[in-house]
Amino acid sequence: MQTVVRFAPSPTGFLHIGGARTALFNWLYAKHTGGKFFLRVEDTDRERSTPESVETILDGMRWLGMNWDNNDPKINNGRNYYSQFEKRERHAEVARAMVESGAAYYCYATPQELETMRAEQKANGLPQKYDGRWRDRPASEAPAGVKPVIRLKAPQTGETTVRDEVMGTITVQNNQLDDMVLLRGDGNPTYMLAVVVDDHDMGVTHVIRGDDHMTNTFRQVQIYKAMGWELPSFAHLPMILGPDGAKLSKRHGAPAVSDYRDRGYLPEAVCNYLLRLCWSHGDEEIIPIEQAIEWFDFDSIGKSPARFDFVKLNHINAHYIGATDDKKLAELARPFLKEALGRDLTEAEMSMLASAMPDIKPRVQTLREIATSTQFYFMPRPLKLDDKAQKNLTPEAKAHLKELLLKIEALSDFTHDAIEQIFRAYSEEKAIKLGAIAQPLRSALTGTTVSPPIFKVAELLGKTEVIARVKDAIL
Ligand code: GLU
């Protein structure tokens, strides 16, 4: 049987990094088994769901490269995703069928009545749950004017066992379950009902989601049983914690997938990192997506929560930056430079940026750092020198640069070797260290004291620009 998995976000905010991990595990499982990966937008909560949030989520999915198979507008009423809200009639129909079969019933209790019930339970130290007051009452006793909800007639004895692919076999006593609402008084389905009906109708074979849904699973299983539907397999993923061990949240910074894009992470690095949260293959850290597809399975998912580790993410990102083609990397860094410079780069500057990459790549961990460490190439003259760079330009250093300028001007072959030759010969002639002239040159050319190899920087800047920047610095 073909595997069908789904990612089912509620569009009430951004695509959370934890949600992205759930999406990735589903996507990988589909690819690994040659199955289908569906996206279902759970937009039944009309007050909290927004179109902007849907867009943000779709955008994050595309950025990570997780395309979904049910994206054809023809099957989705013109949308490129499945909207749960659009299926509300079908959900209601299932709820009514459950009433017909005796698996569910109408409950006419008013909100005030339920509030009193809970207050009494609380006062008596009892668990607060619906007490089944309409479970066996005939509809003929229904009060006038109350729109009933439909509740599940949950089993009250025995136990329910779920065999989870990650967590193992878990059993709960049925007396823990309550007669949950399936259909609200206004005819809208609850999340519990909509999820099960959709999973069934979409042919979902494996439900892979965060373990915060574990208790929902026991309740949802009752609906499958009541409808006589085959249960899917379940795989509940352990939580992701922040570096401090608390549940990952906004407080830890960068909760959204878009935060990682904005900070200059590559999508392949983020996927690789997310994969390593709770899943492992020996000691492998760098696992490109093709390899991940081949290796991914449930057996290697750990049971304990994973801790988010920015150092590890940076390390992985640096690896993928190093492995990216220079031209492509320049294109990826382009928007960050645009932001830093307040203008886009010209095509000539773009090829200069690509040529700078071999020396930049080993020094950076993010695309943003590429921008910070290459922006000096494109800054307007005269460059603003930082304090340390200023300090290197002592009167002696300036005097040396002045003499060196004559030699640079005379240079016909403006390569880094030739420039270095001039500087080395000069340092020997004057019996000074190379650094005593190379560092001031760095200050003059880059405005800072850290940069890629300075003679290479000079070659890339070109003779005219080098002469102009040195003159700016020594005058
Ligand atoms: N819509 C639910 C959520 O965002 C997920 C439901 C599910 O995966 O079953 O948490």
Tab-separated table of C-alpha atoms and ligand atoms in Angstrom:
chain	number	residue	atom	x	y	z
A	1	MET	CA	0.000	0.000	0.000
A	2	GLN	CA	1.275	3.447	-0.847
A	3	THR	CA	2.252	5.602	2.108
A	4	VAL	CA	0.260	8.802	2.563
A	5	VAL	CA	1.415	11.336	5.140
A	6	ARG	CA	0.398	14.889	5.801
A	7	PHE	CA	1.516	18.063	7.475
A	8	ALA	CA	-1.458	19.826	9.021
A	9	PRO	CA	-0.564	23.304	10.287
A	10	SER	CA	-3.112	25.685	11.786
A	11	PRO	CA	-2.653	29.035	10.035
A	12	THR	CA	-2.674	31.192	13.142
A	13	GLY	CA	0.884	32.562	12.898
A	14	PHE	CA	4.212	31.786	11.296
A	15	LEU	CA	5.705	28.411	10.370
A	16	HIS	CA	7.296	27.433	13.645
A	17	ILE	CA	10.647	25.693	13.526
A	18	GLY	CA	9.082	22.758	15.419
A	19	GLY	CA	6.342	22.573	12.791
A	20	ALA	CA	8.997	22.571	10.087
A	21	ARG	CA	10.630	19.578	11.745
A	22	THR	CA	7.273	17.746	11.737
A	23	ALA	CA	6.802	18.658	8.071
A	24	LEU	CA	10.309	17.464	7.227
A	25	PHE	CA	9.871	14.088	8.932
A	26	ASN	CA	6.607	13.556	7.067
A	27	TRP	CA	8.149	14.639	3.778
A	28	LEU	CA	11.176	12.381	4.268
A	29	TYR	CA	9.018	9.424	5.146
A	30	ALA	CA	6.943	9.945	1.998
A	31	LYS	CA	10.070	10.203	-0.150
A	32	HIS	CA	11.710	7.237	1.553
A	33	THR	CA	8.711	5.007	0.920
A	34	GLY	CA	7.785	6.410	-2.497
A	35	GLY	CA	4.531	7.698	-1.024
A	36	LYS	CA	2.611	10.949	-1.009
A	37	PHE	CA	3.095	14.017	1.151
A	38	PHE	CA	-0.001	16.177	1.581
A	39	LEU	CA	-0.387	19.620	3.055
A	40	ARG	CA	-3.614	20.311	4.905
A	41	VAL	CA	-4.261	23.788	6.211
A	42	GLU	CA	-6.359	23.441	9.352
A	43	ASP	CA	-8.254	26.680	9.083
A	44	THR	CA	-11.453	25.745	10.886
A	45	ASP	CA	-10.811	28.297	13.627
A	46	ARG	CA	-12.083	31.282	11.654
A	47	GLU	CA	-11.173	33.829	14.276
A	48	ARG	CA	-7.526	32.906	14.537
A	49	SER	CA	-6.817	31.743	10.968
A	50	THR	CA	-5.536	34.362	8.515
A	51	PRO	CA	-4.659	34.286	4.799
A	52	GLU	CA	-1.311	35.954	5.619
A	53	SER	CA	-0.460	33.108	7.907
A	54	VAL	CA	-1.336	30.571	5.198
A	55	GLU	CA	1.026	32.404	2.828
A	56	THR	CA	3.823	32.500	5.409
A	57	ILE	CA	3.485	28.771	5.965
A	58	LEU	CA	3.432	27.917	2.248
A	59	ASP	CA	6.388	30.213	1.730
A	60	GLY	CA	8.383	28.523	4.478
A	61	MET	CA	7.579	25.098	3.047
A	62	ARG	CA	8.726	26.128	-0.419
A	63	TRP	CA	11.895	27.703	0.935
A	64	LEU	CA	12.776	24.467	2.693
A	65	GLY	CA	12.115	22.581	-0.528
A	66	MET	CA	9.256	20.547	0.889
A	67	ASN	CA	6.795	20.483	-1.947
A	68	TRP	CA	3.444	18.883	-1.312
A	69	ASP	CA	1.704	16.519	-3.672
A	70	ASN	CA	-1.852	17.858	-3.322
A	71	ASN	CA	-1.025	21.288	-4.740
A	72	ASP	CA	-3.232	21.167	-7.808
A	73	PRO	CA	-5.806	24.008	-7.694
A	74	LYS	CA	-8.187	21.787	-9.681
A	75	ILE	CA	-8.649	19.483	-6.705
A	76	ASN	CA	-8.668	22.267	-4.112
A	77	ASN	CA	-11.333	24.650	-5.306
A	78	GLY	CA	-8.794	26.927	-6.947
A	79	ARG	CA	-6.281	26.867	-4.104
A	80	ASN	CA	-2.885	25.215	-4.205
A	81	TYR	CA	-3.473	23.620	-0.823
A	82	TYR	CA	-6.205	21.707	0.980
A	83	SER	CA	-8.383	23.871	3.194
A	84	GLN	CA	-10.014	22.017	6.061
A	85	PHE	CA	-12.695	24.664	6.453
A	86	GLU	CA	-14.018	23.853	2.984
A	87	LYS	CA	-14.840	20.332	4.122
A	88	ARG	CA	-17.028	21.381	7.041
A	89	GLU	CA	-20.174	19.922	5.469
A	90	ARG	CA	-18.495	16.558	5.199
A	91	HIS	CA	-17.398	16.783	8.847
A	92	ALA	CA	-20.954	17.580	9.927
A	93	GLU	CA	-22.254	14.673	7.876
A	94	VAL	CA	-19.929	12.267	9.720
A	95	ALA	CA	-21.027	13.655	13.085
A	96	ARG	CA	-24.665	13.092	12.150
A	97	ALA	CA	-23.902	9.590	10.921
A	98	MET	CA	-22.395	8.883	14.309
A	99	VAL	CA	-25.601	10.036	16.000
A	100	GLU	CA	-27.546	7.737	13.675
A	101	SER	CA	-25.426	4.752	14.600
A	102	GLY	CA	-25.607	5.542	18.308
A	103	ALA	CA	-21.901	6.417	18.581
A	104	ALA	CA	-22.688	10.055	19.318
A	105	TYR	CA	-25.579	12.092	20.693
A	106	TYR	CA	-27.042	15.566	20.863
A	107	CYS	CA	-26.263	17.473	24.001
A	108	TYR	CA	-28.470	20.443	24.893
A	109	ALA	CA	-26.582	21.625	27.953
A	110	THR	CA	-26.185	25.391	27.883
A	111	PRO	CA	-22.795	27.047	28.449
A	112	GLN	CA	-23.996	28.355	31.822
A	113	GLU	CA	-25.115	24.899	32.848
A	114	LEU	CA	-21.717	23.459	31.936
A	115	GLU	CA	-19.961	26.192	33.843
A	116	THR	CA	-21.973	25.374	36.964
A	117	MET	CA	-21.204	21.682	36.464
A	118	ARG	CA	-17.458	22.394	36.325
A	119	ALA	CA	-17.577	24.713	39.339
A	120	GLU	CA	-19.292	21.965	41.355
A	121	GLN	CA	-16.757	19.369	40.213
A	122	LYS	CA	-13.959	21.693	41.216
A	123	ALA	CA	-15.497	22.391	44.609
A	124	ASN	CA	-15.796	18.635	45.218
A	125	GLY	CA	-12.239	17.966	44.096
A	126	LEU	CA	-13.379	15.966	41.069
A	127	PRO	CA	-11.773	16.018	37.611
A	128	GLN	CA	-13.493	18.623	35.491
A	129	LYS	CA	-15.076	16.892	32.564
A	130	TYR	CA	-18.454	16.638	30.915
A	131	ASP	CA	-20.571	14.334	33.046
A	132	GLY	CA	-22.588	12.728	30.255
A	133	ARG	CA	-25.867	14.334	31.303
A	134	TRP	CA	-27.384	14.051	27.789
A	135	ARG	CA	-25.866	10.685	27.006
A	136	ASP	CA	-29.031	8.733	27.517
A	137	ARG	CA	-31.701	11.416	27.496
A	138	PRO	CA	-34.193	11.321	24.623
A	139	ALA	CA	-34.323	14.299	22.268
A	140	SER	CA	-37.960	14.761	23.298
A	141	GLU	CA	-36.644	16.310	26.509
A	142	ALA	CA	-34.671	18.906	24.563
A	143	PRO	CA	-35.267	22.440	25.804
A	144	ALA	CA	-36.621	24.874	23.232
A	145	GLY	CA	-34.260	27.332	21.604
A	146	VAL	CA	-30.970	25.575	22.434
A	147	LYS	CA	-28.794	24.604	19.486
A	148	PRO	CA	-27.340	21.260	20.499
A	149	VAL	CA	-23.769	20.143	20.061
A	150	ILE	CA	-22.951	16.592	19.019
A	151	ARG	CA	-20.843	14.652	21.486
A	152	LEU	CA	-19.030	11.375	21.132
A	153	LYS	CA	-20.391	8.540	23.245
A	154	ALA	CA	-16.949	7.602	24.533
A	155	PRO	CA	-16.394	4.135	26.002
A	156	GLN	CA	-16.442	4.294	29.789
A	157	THR	CA	-14.875	0.963	30.586
A	158	GLY	CA	-11.922	-0.984	29.290
A	159	GLU	CA	-8.799	0.564	27.860
A	160	THR	CA	-7.427	1.978	24.637
A	161	THR	CA	-4.011	1.018	23.375
A	162	VAL	CA	-2.039	2.894	20.764
A	163	ARG	CA	1.056	1.388	19.204
A	164	ASP	CA	3.210	4.347	18.393
A	165	GLU	CA	6.147	3.990	15.986
A	166	VAL	CA	8.294	6.162	18.226
A	167	MET	CA	6.892	5.988	21.733
A	168	GLY	CA	6.011	2.297	21.731
A	169	THR	CA	2.781	0.888	23.103
A	170	ILE	CA	0.795	3.240	25.295
A	171	THR	CA	-2.443	2.391	27.038
A	172	VAL	CA	-4.990	4.624	28.729
A	173	GLN	CA	-7.996	3.653	30.780
A	174	ASN	CA	-11.188	4.589	28.971
A	175	ASN	CA	-12.666	6.114	32.091
A	176	GLN	CA	-10.167	8.923	31.501
A	177	LEU	CA	-11.916	9.830	28.266
A	178	ASP	CA	-14.781	12.275	28.072
A	179	ASP	CA	-17.688	12.690	25.717
A	180	MET	CA	-15.936	15.317	23.652
A	181	VAL	CA	-17.751	17.673	21.325
A	182	LEU	CA	-17.593	16.701	17.652
A	183	LEU	CA	-19.875	19.306	16.133
A	184	ARG	CA	-20.485	22.714	17.656
A	185	GLY	CA	-23.911	24.284	18.042
A	186	ASP	CA	-23.221	26.492	15.005
A	187	GLY	CA	-22.646	23.398	12.850
A	188	ASN	CA	-18.860	23.750	12.729
A	189	PRO	CA	-16.694	20.730	13.478
A	190	THR	CA	-14.186	20.634	16.291
A	191	TYR	CA	-10.528	20.028	15.578
A	192	MET	CA	-10.845	16.452	16.897
A	193	LEU	CA	-13.500	15.526	14.380
A	194	ALA	CA	-12.080	17.412	11.405
A	195	VAL	CA	-8.632	15.840	11.792
A	196	VAL	CA	-9.947	12.302	11.854
A	197	VAL	CA	-12.401	12.739	8.991
A	198	ASP	CA	-9.772	14.411	6.829
A	199	ASP	CA	-7.085	11.866	7.649
A	200	HIS	CA	-9.527	9.141	6.717
A	201	ASP	CA	-10.777	10.814	3.547
A	202	MET	CA	-7.259	11.696	2.393
A	203	GLY	CA	-6.182	8.096	2.904
A	204	VAL	CA	-3.503	9.026	5.426
A	205	THR	CA	-1.604	5.888	6.388
A	206	HIS	CA	0.826	7.439	8.918
A	207	VAL	CA	0.121	10.311	11.269
A	208	ILE	CA	3.480	11.851	12.171
A	209	ARG	CA	3.227	14.813	14.544
A	210	GLY	CA	4.530	16.315	17.765
A	211	ASP	CA	4.036	14.387	20.984
A	212	ASP	CA	1.936	17.256	22.336
A	213	HIS	CA	-0.821	15.533	20.319
A	214	MET	CA	-0.485	12.217	22.149
A	215	THR	CA	-3.560	12.747	24.349
A	216	ASN	CA	-5.551	13.848	21.308
A	217	THR	CA	-4.637	10.580	19.638
A	218	PHE	CA	-6.455	8.534	22.284
A	219	ARG	CA	-9.542	10.641	21.800
A	220	GLN	CA	-9.308	10.554	18.011
A	221	VAL	CA	-8.964	6.781	18.016
A	222	GLN	CA	-12.512	6.609	19.441
A	223	ILE	CA	-13.841	8.333	16.340
A	224	TYR	CA	-12.093	5.858	14.025
A	225	LYS	CA	-13.532	3.007	16.045
A	226	ALA	CA	-17.019	4.490	16.105
A	227	MET	CA	-16.934	4.894	12.315
A	228	GLY	CA	-15.415	1.461	11.768
A	229	TRP	CA	-12.466	3.064	9.953
A	230	GLU	CA	-9.027	1.541	9.809
A	231	LEU	CA	-6.568	3.244	12.127
A	232	PRO	CA	-3.487	4.853	10.616
A	233	SER	CA	-0.071	4.239	12.172
A	234	PHE	CA	1.016	6.920	14.589
A	235	ALA	CA	4.474	8.375	15.151
A	236	HIS	CA	4.736	11.065	17.803
A	237	LEU	CA	7.919	13.117	17.730
A	238	PRO	CA	9.584	14.269	20.938
A	239	MET	CA	9.533	17.957	21.704
A	240	ILE	CA	12.243	20.415	20.801
A	241	LEU	CA	13.671	22.272	23.775
A	242	GLY	CA	15.600	25.515	23.827
A	243	PRO	CA	19.318	25.521	24.716
A	244	ASP	CA	18.286	26.065	28.365
A	245	GLY	CA	16.070	22.963	28.467
A	246	ALA	CA	12.750	24.851	28.451
A	247	LYS	CA	10.225	24.230	25.661
A	248	LEU	CA	11.434	26.015	22.516
A	249	SER	CA	9.625	29.320	22.253
A	250	LYS	CA	9.901	32.915	21.092
A	251	ARG	CA	11.965	33.639	24.165
A	252	HIS	CA	14.859	31.654	22.668
A	253	GLY	CA	14.822	33.860	19.578
A	254	ALA	CA	14.281	32.746	15.985
A	255	PRO	CA	11.074	30.727	16.462
A	256	ALA	CA	9.988	31.028	12.821
A	257	VAL	CA	11.453	29.421	9.730
A	258	SER	CA	11.621	32.885	8.152
A	259	ASP	CA	13.957	34.006	10.969
A	260	TYR	CA	16.512	31.520	9.684
A	261	ARG	CA	16.199	32.754	6.141
A	262	ASP	CA	16.601	36.343	7.382
A	263	ARG	CA	19.668	35.425	9.373
A	264	GLY	CA	21.353	33.948	6.341
A	265	TYR	CA	20.939	30.221	6.815
A	266	LEU	CA	20.668	27.988	3.782
A	267	PRO	CA	17.526	25.868	3.538
A	268	GLU	CA	19.582	22.694	3.069
A	269	ALA	CA	21.451	23.452	6.298
A	270	VAL	CA	18.205	24.093	8.188
A	271	CYS	CA	16.756	20.798	6.894
A	272	ASN	CA	19.926	18.931	7.801
A	273	TYR	CA	19.854	20.473	11.258
A	274	LEU	CA	16.141	19.765	11.808
A	275	LEU	CA	16.663	16.175	10.765
A	276	ARG	CA	19.256	15.771	13.483
A	277	LEU	CA	16.761	16.892	16.132
A	278	CYS	CA	15.666	13.512	17.504
A	279	TRP	CA	16.877	11.445	14.550
A	280	SER	CA	20.348	10.052	14.024
A	281	HIS	CA	22.377	7.818	11.792
A	282	GLY	CA	25.478	6.839	13.746
A	283	ASP	CA	27.588	9.939	14.304
A	284	GLU	CA	26.795	11.528	10.960
A	285	GLU	CA	26.200	15.254	11.240
A	286	ILE	CA	26.236	16.308	7.616
A	287	ILE	CA	23.434	14.488	5.865
A	288	PRO	CA	22.422	15.963	2.514
A	289	ILE	CA	18.759	15.569	1.680
A	290	GLU	CA	19.211	12.746	-0.842
A	291	GLN	CA	21.081	10.763	1.772
A	292	ALA	CA	18.443	11.615	4.370
A	293	ILE	CA	15.727	10.244	2.093
A	294	GLU	CA	17.612	6.993	1.761
A	295	TRP	CA	18.303	6.600	5.482
A	296	PHE	CA	15.169	7.991	7.083
A	297	ASP	CA	13.128	5.588	9.188
A	298	PHE	CA	11.155	5.559	12.442
A	299	ASP	CA	13.570	3.249	14.229
A	300	SER	CA	16.221	5.931	14.508
A	301	ILE	CA	13.951	8.523	16.084
A	302	GLY	CA	14.848	8.964	19.741
A	303	LYS	CA	12.234	9.111	22.480
A	304	SER	CA	13.684	12.006	24.428
A	305	PRO	CA	13.357	15.674	23.614
A	306	ALA	CA	16.069	17.345	21.548
A	307	ARG	CA	17.821	20.548	22.517
A	308	PHE	CA	18.207	23.312	20.021
A	309	ASP	CA	21.863	24.137	19.541
A	310	PHE	CA	22.758	27.243	17.536
A	311	VAL	CA	26.468	26.368	17.532
A	312	LYS	CA	25.713	23.111	15.756
A	313	LEU	CA	23.390	24.832	13.310
A	314	ASN	CA	26.108	27.380	12.497
A	315	HIS	CA	28.588	24.611	11.959
A	316	ILE	CA	26.234	22.816	9.566
A	317	ASN	CA	25.451	26.051	7.754
A	318	ALA	CA	29.156	26.789	7.334
A	319	HIS	CA	29.534	23.367	5.761
A	320	TYR	CA	26.789	23.983	3.206
A	321	ILE	CA	28.127	27.447	2.440
A	322	GLY	CA	31.518	25.882	1.764
A	323	ALA	CA	29.925	23.353	-0.553
A	324	THR	CA	27.926	25.881	-2.584
A	325	ASP	CA	29.137	27.022	-5.971
A	326	ASP	CA	30.714	30.527	-5.881
A	327	LYS	CA	28.353	32.127	-8.348
A	328	LYS	CA	25.292	30.707	-6.661
A	329	LEU	CA	26.574	31.806	-3.287
A	330	ALA	CA	27.097	35.334	-4.583
A	331	GLU	CA	23.474	35.345	-5.739
A	332	LEU	CA	22.305	34.071	-2.362
A	333	ALA	CA	24.299	36.747	-0.551
A	334	ARG	CA	23.087	39.480	-2.899
A	335	PRO	CA	19.934	40.492	-0.960
A	336	PHE	CA	21.971	40.739	2.248
A	337	LEU	CA	24.467	43.049	0.547
A	338	LYS	CA	21.614	45.050	-0.868
A	339	GLU	CA	20.314	45.534	2.633
A	340	ALA	CA	23.771	46.486	3.972
A	341	LEU	CA	24.632	48.888	1.150
A	342	GLY	CA	21.189	50.305	0.506
A	343	ARG	CA	21.513	49.432	-3.192
A	344	ASP	CA	21.748	46.388	-5.413
A	345	LEU	CA	25.066	45.235	-6.858
A	346	THR	CA	25.836	45.732	-10.546
A	347	GLU	CA	26.610	42.709	-12.689
A	348	ALA	CA	30.330	43.629	-12.668
A	349	GLU	CA	30.221	43.750	-8.871
A	350	MET	CA	28.425	40.409	-8.816
A	351	SER	CA	31.238	38.740	-10.697
A	352	MET	CA	33.710	40.389	-8.311
A	353	LEU	CA	31.726	38.971	-5.403
A	354	ALA	CA	31.795	35.504	-6.939
A	355	SER	CA	35.574	35.788	-7.385
A	356	ALA	CA	35.932	36.762	-3.729
A	357	MET	CA	34.059	33.648	-2.563
A	358	PRO	CA	36.913	31.120	-2.365
A	359	ASP	CA	38.603	33.324	0.242
A	360	ILE	CA	35.369	34.269	2.015
A	361	LYS	CA	33.760	30.833	2.289
A	362	PRO	CA	36.102	29.380	4.897
A	363	ARG	CA	35.645	32.435	7.123
A	364	VAL	CA	31.872	32.660	7.443
A	365	GLN	CA	28.940	30.730	8.856
A	366	THR	CA	25.993	32.584	7.326
A	367	LEU	CA	25.040	34.541	4.214
A	368	ARG	CA	24.707	37.587	6.426
A	369	GLU	CA	28.332	37.193	7.406
A	370	ILE	CA	29.262	37.006	3.740
A	371	ALA	CA	27.628	40.401	3.339
A	372	THR	CA	29.407	41.853	6.370
A	373	SER	CA	32.773	40.591	5.271
A	374	THR	CA	32.506	41.629	1.617
A	375	GLN	CA	30.650	44.914	1.808
A	376	PHE	CA	33.920	46.876	1.891
A	377	TYR	CA	34.481	45.950	-1.767
A	378	PHE	CA	31.427	47.931	-2.749
A	379	MET	CA	31.455	50.847	-0.317
A	380	PRO	CA	31.794	54.331	-1.768
A	381	ARG	CA	35.108	56.183	-1.243
A	382	PRO	CA	36.448	57.523	0.957
A	383	LEU	CA	35.936	54.461	3.136
A	384	LYS	CA	34.963	54.958	6.747
A	385	LEU	CA	37.747	53.375	8.778
A	386	ASP	CA	36.942	51.723	12.073
A	387	ASP	CA	38.966	52.644	15.159
A	388	LYS	CA	41.389	49.752	14.925
A	389	ALA	CA	41.984	50.408	11.250
A	390	GLN	CA	42.689	54.081	12.036
A	391	LYS	CA	45.261	53.052	14.635
A	392	ASN	CA	47.225	51.072	12.053
A	393	LEU	CA	47.686	54.159	9.963
A	394	THR	CA	50.461	55.733	12.018
A	395	PRO	CA	52.599	58.483	10.449
A	396	GLU	CA	55.335	55.882	9.710
A	397	ALA	CA	52.830	53.517	8.143
A	398	LYS	CA	51.500	56.305	5.969
A	399	ALA	CA	55.044	57.180	4.888
A	400	HIS	CA	55.641	53.563	3.890
A	401	LEU	CA	52.406	53.395	1.965
A	402	LYS	CA	53.330	56.585	0.162
A	403	GLU	CA	56.538	55.018	-1.097
A	404	LEU	CA	54.780	51.780	-1.918
A	405	LEU	CA	52.162	53.675	-3.882
A	406	LEU	CA	54.799	54.662	-6.435
A	407	LYS	CA	55.695	51.014	-6.926
A	408	ILE	CA	52.053	50.006	-7.181
A	409	GLU	CA	51.445	52.675	-9.778
A	410	ALA	CA	54.337	51.355	-11.807
A	411	LEU	CA	53.020	47.795	-11.700
A	412	SER	CA	51.778	46.583	-15.050
A	413	ASP	CA	50.816	43.079	-13.979
A	414	PHE	CA	48.334	43.739	-11.162
A	415	THR	CA	48.143	40.262	-9.629
A	416	HIS	CA	48.224	39.368	-5.953
A	417	ASP	CA	51.607	37.672	-6.424
A	418	ALA	CA	53.120	40.741	-8.013
A	419	ILE	CA	51.685	43.040	-5.325
A	420	GLU	CA	52.920	40.747	-2.588
A	421	GLN	CA	56.351	40.729	-4.243
A	422	ILE	CA	56.521	44.514	-3.992
A	423	PHE	CA	55.559	44.450	-0.326
A	424	ARG	CA	58.001	41.660	0.546
A	425	ALA	CA	60.902	43.325	-1.245
A	426	TYR	CA	60.085	46.593	0.488
A	427	SER	CA	59.916	45.014	3.949
A	428	GLU	CA	63.314	43.373	3.407
A	429	GLU	CA	64.843	46.546	2.076
A	430	LYS	CA	63.617	48.542	5.076
A	431	ALA	CA	64.137	45.663	7.512
A	432	ILE	CA	60.585	45.876	8.777
A	433	LYS	CA	58.028	43.139	9.220
A	434	LEU	CA	55.638	42.455	6.351
A	435	GLY	CA	52.777	43.043	8.775
A	436	ALA	CA	53.960	46.588	9.386
A	437	ILE	CA	52.969	47.478	5.840
A	438	ALA	CA	50.380	44.811	5.002
A	439	GLN	CA	48.181	45.739	7.962
A	440	PRO	CA	48.055	49.456	7.064
A	441	LEU	CA	47.255	48.403	3.500
A	442	ARG	CA	44.382	46.341	4.879
A	443	SER	CA	43.117	49.341	6.815
A	444	ALA	CA	43.250	51.491	3.711
A	445	LEU	CA	41.577	48.968	1.408
A	446	THR	CA	38.941	47.510	3.687
A	447	GLY	CA	38.461	50.050	6.492
A	448	THR	CA	38.892	47.200	8.993
A	449	THR	CA	41.623	44.986	10.421
A	450	VAL	CA	40.163	41.637	9.419
A	451	SER	CA	39.681	40.576	5.839
A	452	PRO	CA	40.555	37.855	3.385
A	453	PRO	CA	44.229	37.736	2.279
A	454	ILE	CA	44.954	41.372	1.552
A	455	PHE	CA	46.914	41.016	-1.686
A	456	LYS	CA	44.055	39.029	-3.131
A	457	VAL	CA	41.683	41.751	-1.998
A	458	ALA	CA	43.895	44.269	-3.800
A	459	GLU	CA	43.915	42.261	-7.016
A	460	LEU	CA	40.141	42.000	-6.992
A	461	LEU	CA	39.632	45.692	-6.272
A	462	GLY	CA	41.852	46.533	-9.237
A	463	LYS	CA	44.679	48.969	-9.621
A	464	THR	CA	42.714	52.205	-9.955
A	465	GLU	CA	40.590	51.536	-6.870
A	466	VAL	CA	43.592	50.417	-4.813
A	467	ILE	CA	45.525	53.564	-5.652
A	468	ALA	CA	42.512	55.729	-4.854
A	469	ARG	CA	41.825	54.018	-1.507
A	470	VAL	CA	45.480	54.185	-0.457
A	471	LYS	CA	45.584	57.866	-1.350
A	472	ASP	CA	42.397	58.485	0.657
A	473	ALA	CA	43.997	56.818	3.665
A	474	ILE	CA	47.367	58.512	3.633
A	475	LEU	CA	46.346	62.061	2.895
B	1	GLU	N1	-3.374	21.517	13.247
B	1	GLU	C1	-2.645	20.902	14.319
B	1	GLU	C2	-1.552	21.816	14.811
B	1	GLU	O1	-1.235	22.769	14.190
B	1	GLU	C3	-1.992	19.614	13.925
B	1	GLU	C4	-2.926	18.495	13.791
B	1	GLU	C5	-2.300	17.165	13.517
B	1	GLU	O2	-1.130	17.090	13.073
B	1	GLU	O3	-2.993	16.191	13.696
B	1	GLU	O4	-1.017	21.580	15.833
